[in-house]
Short mmCIF file of C-alpha atoms and ligand atoms in Angstrom, two decimals:
data_model
loop_
_atom_site.label_atom_id
_atom_site.label_comp_id
_atom_site.label_asym_id
_atom_site.label_seq_id
_atom_site.Cartn_x
_atom_site.Cartn_y
_atom_site.Cartn_z
CA UNK A 393 12.44 5.49 -44.83
CA UNK A 394 13.35 1.88 -44.08
CA UNK A 395 12.73 -1.18 -46.22
CA UNK A 396 11.77 -4.78 -45.50
CA UNK A 397 14.72 -7.19 -45.56
CA UNK A 398 14.80 -10.96 -45.78
CA UNK A 399 14.53 -12.23 -42.16
CA UNK A 400 12.49 -9.28 -40.81
CA UNK A 401 9.30 -9.71 -38.82
CA UNK A 402 6.54 -7.60 -40.34
CA UNK A 403 2.97 -6.89 -39.31
CA UNK A 404 0.59 -7.15 -42.26
CA UNK A 405 -2.63 -5.17 -41.78
CA UNK A 406 -5.56 -6.34 -43.92
CA UNK A 407 -9.05 -4.80 -44.24
CA UNK A 408 -11.28 -4.89 -41.12
CA UNK A 409 -8.25 -4.72 -38.84
CA UNK A 410 -7.08 -8.28 -39.51
CA UNK A 411 -3.36 -8.63 -38.77
CA UNK A 412 -0.70 -11.25 -39.49
CA UNK A 413 2.74 -11.39 -37.93
CA UNK A 414 5.02 -12.64 -40.69
CA UNK A 415 8.65 -13.73 -40.53
CA UNK A 416 9.79 -12.75 -44.01
CA UNK A 417 11.76 -15.47 -45.72
CA UNK A 418 12.74 -15.33 -49.40
CA UNK A 419 10.88 -17.96 -51.44
CA UNK A 420 8.06 -18.43 -48.85
CA UNK A 421 4.38 -17.60 -49.25
CA UNK A 422 1.69 -16.35 -46.88
CA UNK A 423 -1.65 -18.06 -47.56
CA UNK A 424 -4.61 -15.94 -46.47
CA UNK A 425 -8.35 -15.75 -47.11
CA UNK A 426 -7.49 -12.75 -49.31
CA UNK A 427 -5.17 -14.79 -51.49
CA UNK A 428 -1.49 -15.62 -51.50
CA UNK A 429 1.21 -13.06 -50.68
CA UNK A 430 4.72 -13.99 -51.85
CA UNK A 431 7.41 -12.99 -49.37
CA UNK A 432 9.61 -12.02 -52.32
CA UNK A 433 7.01 -9.34 -53.08
CA UNK A 434 7.30 -7.92 -49.55
CA UNK A 435 11.12 -7.77 -49.48
CA UNK A 436 12.42 -4.36 -50.51
CA UNK A 437 9.13 -2.52 -49.94
CA UNK A 438 9.18 0.48 -47.57
CA UNK A 439 7.68 0.04 -44.11
CA UNK A 440 4.35 1.85 -44.00
CA UNK A 441 3.59 1.13 -47.63
CA UNK A 442 0.70 -0.96 -48.96
CA UNK A 443 0.58 -3.82 -51.46
CA UNK A 444 -2.19 -5.82 -53.08
CA UNK A 445 -3.00 -9.45 -52.45
CA UNK A 446 -3.70 -11.92 -55.25
CA UNK A 447 -7.40 -10.88 -55.05
CA UNK A 448 -6.67 -7.16 -55.20
CA UNK A 449 -7.09 -6.44 -51.48
CA UNK A 450 -4.93 -3.69 -49.95
CA UNK A 451 -2.60 -4.83 -47.16
CA UNK A 452 -0.25 -2.52 -45.24
CA UNK A 453 3.29 -3.47 -44.28
CA UNK A 454 4.02 -2.32 -40.73
CA UNK A 455 6.59 -2.94 -38.01
CA UNK A 456 5.36 -5.18 -35.19
CA UNK A 457 5.23 -3.49 -31.78
CA UNK A 458 5.49 -5.29 -28.44
CA UNK A 459 1.70 -5.47 -28.20
CA UNK A 460 1.56 -7.27 -31.57
CA UNK A 461 4.12 -9.85 -30.45
CA UNK A 462 2.15 -10.34 -27.23
CA UNK A 463 -1.32 -10.65 -28.76
CA UNK A 464 -0.23 -12.63 -31.83
CA UNK A 465 2.14 -14.96 -29.97
CA UNK A 466 1.38 -18.54 -28.99
CA UNK A 467 -0.76 -18.66 -25.83
CA UNK A 468 -1.20 -22.07 -24.16
CA UNK A 469 -1.86 -20.35 -20.81
CA UNK A 470 -3.94 -17.42 -19.66
CA UNK A 471 -1.84 -14.29 -20.20
CA UNK A 472 -1.58 -10.86 -18.64
CA UNK A 473 -3.18 -8.43 -21.10
CA UNK A 474 -1.50 -5.27 -22.36
CA UNK A 475 -4.12 -3.17 -20.53
CA UNK A 476 -2.79 -4.56 -17.23
CA UNK A 477 0.92 -4.59 -18.12
CA UNK A 478 1.45 -0.83 -18.18
CA UNK A 479 0.13 -0.21 -14.69
CA UNK A 480 2.06 -3.18 -13.29
CA UNK A 481 5.32 -1.84 -14.66
CA UNK A 482 4.61 1.71 -13.50
CA UNK A 483 3.62 0.58 -10.02
CA UNK A 484 6.65 -1.59 -9.32
CA UNK A 485 9.21 0.76 -10.79
CA UNK A 486 10.56 -1.32 -13.67
CA UNK A 487 13.06 0.69 -15.71
CA UNK A 488 15.83 0.10 -18.24
CA UNK A 489 18.54 -1.76 -16.32
CA UNK A 490 16.18 -3.22 -13.67
CA UNK A 491 16.57 -6.78 -12.37
CA UNK A 492 13.07 -8.23 -12.20
CA UNK A 493 11.99 -11.55 -10.70
CA UNK A 494 8.95 -13.05 -12.40
CA UNK A 495 7.22 -16.18 -11.11
CA UNK A 496 4.86 -17.84 -13.58
CA UNK A 497 6.33 -17.27 -17.04
CA UNK A 498 3.39 -19.04 -18.69
CA UNK A 499 3.29 -18.02 -22.36
CA UNK A 500 5.83 -15.28 -21.71
CA UNK A 501 3.45 -12.43 -22.57
CA UNK A 502 4.29 -10.32 -19.52
CA UNK A 503 7.91 -11.50 -19.77
CA UNK A 504 8.11 -9.94 -23.25
CA UNK A 505 6.80 -6.62 -21.97
CA UNK A 506 9.17 -6.61 -18.99
CA UNK A 507 12.15 -7.61 -21.15
CA UNK A 508 11.38 -4.80 -23.60
CA UNK A 509 11.67 -2.31 -20.74
CA UNK A 510 14.69 -3.64 -18.81
CA UNK A 511 16.75 -4.12 -22.01
CA UNK A 512 19.56 -3.80 -22.83
CA UNK A 513 21.34 -3.80 -19.47
CA UNK A 514 18.68 -5.27 -17.17
CA UNK A 515 17.37 -8.84 -16.84
CA UNK A 516 14.10 -10.61 -16.18
CA UNK A 517 14.67 -13.75 -14.09
CA UNK A 518 11.57 -15.73 -14.94
CA UNK A 519 10.48 -19.03 -13.35
CA UNK A 520 8.15 -21.55 -14.96
CA UNK A 521 7.37 -24.93 -13.40
CA UNK A 522 6.27 -26.63 -16.63
CA UNK A 523 8.76 -27.20 -19.43
CA UNK A 524 6.13 -27.16 -22.19
CA UNK A 525 5.10 -23.61 -21.25
CA UNK A 526 8.71 -22.47 -20.85
CA UNK A 527 9.39 -23.75 -24.38
CA UNK A 528 6.51 -21.70 -25.78
CA UNK A 529 7.66 -18.62 -23.87
CA UNK A 530 11.19 -19.08 -25.20
CA UNK A 531 9.83 -19.20 -28.75
CA UNK A 532 7.71 -16.08 -28.23
CA UNK A 533 10.64 -14.19 -26.70
CA UNK A 534 13.01 -15.26 -29.47
CA UNK A 535 10.58 -14.14 -32.16
CA UNK A 536 10.32 -10.72 -30.51
CA UNK A 537 14.15 -10.48 -30.28
CA UNK A 538 14.00 -10.31 -26.47
CA UNK A 539 15.43 -13.64 -25.33
CA UNK A 540 18.83 -12.12 -24.49
CA UNK A 541 17.27 -10.08 -21.70
CA UNK A 542 15.56 -13.02 -19.99
CA UNK A 543 16.99 -15.69 -17.73
CA UNK A 544 14.32 -18.36 -18.19
CA UNK A 545 14.31 -21.10 -15.53
CA UNK A 546 12.29 -24.27 -15.40
CA UNK A 547 11.79 -24.64 -11.65
CA UNK A 548 9.19 -24.53 -8.90
CA UNK A 549 9.65 -21.12 -7.31
CA UNK A 550 7.68 -22.12 -4.21
CA UNK A 551 10.79 -24.02 -3.10
CA UNK A 552 13.46 -21.39 -3.79
CA UNK A 553 14.82 -18.90 -6.31
CA UNK A 554 18.47 -18.19 -7.05
CA UNK A 555 18.18 -14.40 -6.99
CA UNK A 556 18.58 -11.93 -4.13
CA UNK A 557 18.06 -8.17 -3.95
CA UNK A 558 16.01 -7.91 -7.15
CA UNK A 559 14.60 -4.45 -7.90
CA UNK A 560 11.03 -5.60 -8.61
CA UNK A 561 8.99 -8.80 -8.60
CA UNK A 562 5.84 -10.04 -10.33
CA UNK A 563 3.84 -13.13 -9.42
CA UNK A 564 1.28 -14.71 -11.75
CA UNK A 565 0.64 -18.31 -10.67
CA UNK A 566 -2.45 -20.33 -9.78
CA UNK A 567 -1.89 -19.96 -6.05
CA UNK A 568 0.29 -16.94 -5.25
CA UNK A 569 0.28 -17.74 -1.52
CA UNK A 570 2.62 -20.67 -2.26
CA UNK A 571 5.40 -18.45 -3.62
CA UNK A 572 5.07 -15.11 -1.84
CA UNK A 573 7.48 -15.94 1.00
CA UNK A 574 10.27 -16.94 -1.41
CA UNK A 575 9.60 -13.97 -3.70
CA UNK A 576 9.51 -11.52 -0.79
CA UNK A 577 12.87 -12.79 0.48
CA UNK A 578 14.45 -12.16 -2.95
CA UNK A 579 13.11 -8.59 -3.22
CA UNK A 580 15.32 -5.75 -2.03
CA UNK A 581 13.95 -3.35 0.60
CA UNK A 582 11.88 -0.60 -1.10
CA UNK A 583 11.41 -2.90 -4.11
CA UNK A 584 8.02 -3.11 -5.80
CA UNK A 585 5.87 -6.26 -5.92
CA UNK A 586 2.86 -7.00 -8.14
CA UNK A 587 0.65 -10.05 -7.72
CA UNK A 588 -1.84 -11.04 -10.42
CA UNK A 589 -4.93 -12.41 -8.66
CA UNK A 590 -7.92 -13.32 -10.86
CA UNK A 591 -10.44 -13.80 -8.00
CA UNK A 592 -11.64 -11.73 -5.03
CA UNK A 593 -10.78 -14.58 -2.65
CA UNK A 594 -7.15 -14.69 -3.75
CA UNK A 595 -6.92 -10.92 -3.71
CA UNK A 596 -8.13 -10.82 -0.11
CA UNK A 597 -5.66 -13.50 0.99
CA UNK A 598 -2.74 -11.78 -0.73
CA UNK A 599 -3.58 -8.38 0.77
CA UNK A 600 -3.86 -9.87 4.30
CA UNK A 601 -0.54 -11.63 3.87
CA UNK A 602 1.29 -8.56 2.57
CA UNK A 603 -0.08 -6.39 5.40
CA UNK A 604 0.90 -8.98 7.99
CA UNK A 605 4.44 -9.05 6.54
CA UNK A 606 4.75 -5.27 6.86
CA UNK A 607 4.60 -4.33 3.17
CA UNK A 608 3.55 -0.72 2.59
CA UNK A 609 1.43 0.96 -0.11
CA UNK A 610 -0.61 -2.23 -0.45
CA UNK A 611 -3.20 -1.55 -3.13
CA UNK A 612 -5.57 -3.70 -5.17
CA UNK A 613 -7.36 -2.71 -8.36
CA UNK A 614 -8.46 -3.77 -11.80
CA UNK A 615 -8.25 -1.92 -15.10
CA UNK A 616 -11.09 -1.61 -17.58
CA UNK A 617 -10.43 -1.02 -21.26
CA UNK A 618 -13.51 0.17 -23.09
CA UNK A 619 -13.24 0.92 -26.80
CA UNK A 620 -14.97 3.89 -28.41
CA UNK A 621 -16.88 3.35 -31.65
CA UNK A 622 -16.78 6.51 -33.69
CA UNK A 623 -19.33 7.55 -36.32
CA UNK A 624 -20.06 11.19 -37.09
CA UNK A 625 -22.73 12.33 -34.62
CA UNK A 626 -22.92 8.91 -32.91
CA UNK A 627 -19.62 8.32 -31.15
CA UNK A 628 -20.12 6.10 -28.12
CA UNK A 629 -18.53 3.25 -26.12
CA UNK A 630 -18.55 -0.18 -27.73
CA UNK A 631 -21.34 -2.42 -26.44
CA UNK A 632 -18.91 -5.31 -26.00
CA UNK A 633 -15.65 -5.42 -24.07
CA UNK A 634 -13.22 -7.71 -22.33
CA UNK A 635 -14.36 -6.74 -18.86
CA UNK A 636 -12.60 -8.80 -16.20
CA UNK A 637 -9.08 -10.02 -16.90
CA UNK A 638 -7.60 -9.97 -13.42
CA UNK A 639 -7.19 -8.04 -10.21
CA UNK A 640 -3.72 -6.79 -9.41
CA UNK A 641 -2.24 -6.28 -5.95
CA UNK A 642 0.81 -4.04 -5.67
CA UNK A 643 2.97 -3.20 -2.67
CA UNK A 644 6.45 -2.13 -1.62
CA UNK A 645 8.69 -4.04 0.72
CA UNK A 646 10.34 -2.26 3.65
CA UNK A 647 13.56 -3.11 5.46
CA UNK A 648 13.23 -5.69 8.27
CA UNK A 649 12.24 -4.26 11.70
CA UNK A 650 10.90 -0.98 10.27
C1 LIG B 1662 -1.34 -17.75 -15.80
S1 LIG B 1662 0.18 -18.43 -16.25
C2 LIG B 1662 1.26 -17.01 -16.34
C3 LIG B 1662 1.01 -16.22 -17.58
C4 LIG B 1662 2.03 -15.14 -17.84
N1 LIG B 1662 2.01 -14.11 -16.83
C5 LIG B 1662 1.85 -14.51 -19.22
O1 LIG B 1662 1.53 -13.29 -19.29
O2 LIG B 1662 2.00 -15.21 -20.23
C6 LIG B 1662 0.73 -19.15 -14.73
C7 LIG B 1662 1.98 -20.01 -14.87
O3 LIG B 1662 2.59 -20.20 -13.61
C8 LIG B 1662 3.22 -21.46 -13.60
N2 LIG B 1662 3.44 -21.81 -12.19
C9 LIG B 1662 2.51 -22.14 -11.25
N3 LIG B 1662 3.09 -22.37 -10.06
C10 LIG B 1662 4.43 -22.16 -10.24
C11 LIG B 1662 5.57 -22.22 -9.37
N4 LIG B 1662 5.43 -22.55 -8.08
N5 LIG B 1662 6.78 -21.94 -9.89
C12 LIG B 1662 6.93 -21.61 -11.20
N6 LIG B 1662 5.88 -21.54 -12.06
C13 LIG B 1662 4.65 -21.80 -11.60
C14 LIG B 1662 2.21 -22.34 -14.32
O4 LIG B 1662 2.80 -23.52 -14.81
C15 LIG B 1662 1.70 -21.42 -15.42
O5 LIG B 1662 2.41 -21.60 -16.61
#
């Protein structure tokens, strides 16, 4: 069993699935619609245990997972959703120790997921053109304890990137066609590429480009995440869902002249 220490990040789970990501700091208070929770009352409790709020509501003390940091982080930009992250990583072969080039850090949501996989020996080299978004991403990564595995650069990657021979690359920018040549040049032969393309038009342009450049295993798809509502004798899919988040194009680079 492990216990909450001063300085830990904890995930508080309240009734109806409401969650709070809390940085525990002695002397602080969490103000919620269920009443005040004193951080001093959280410190020393075992992870997985429950406590009561001021108004007698049960709240569980859990460890935050990567998905919690991603969904509860600051999000000034559109982000890649967890439902899309897993397939991206699987398709482009990201592993512990990988060197990954990411263009379009945005809020750093996908960066967090990538960093969590490449750590501790790999690196995510992530480019963001706008400082205000890079600052948010840095904060999100620091909170998740993943900043050490990310080389965050404020630069326009359509001009150039510093890296060469990266193992994998991910592009999530407004117009991917502007950066694909630079990204492709930095990717090692046989490396995996994923391009996040929210519209059909962009998807078509990206596929045509990748085919014309000789990439292989060019594939485009979307993922659908449909929740199941379970009641005895009446278990069925939820009537609401986040349907379209993005399309994803994946491919592998081959060596020149092959
Ligand atoms: C949709 S957001 C990326 C979101 C990110 N994947 C996430 O999960 O949080 C796109 C970002 O790409 C950045 N961007 C657009 N063009 C760029 C370029 N040429 N170089 C670097 N960043 C660029 C934008 O400023 C924006 O923050």
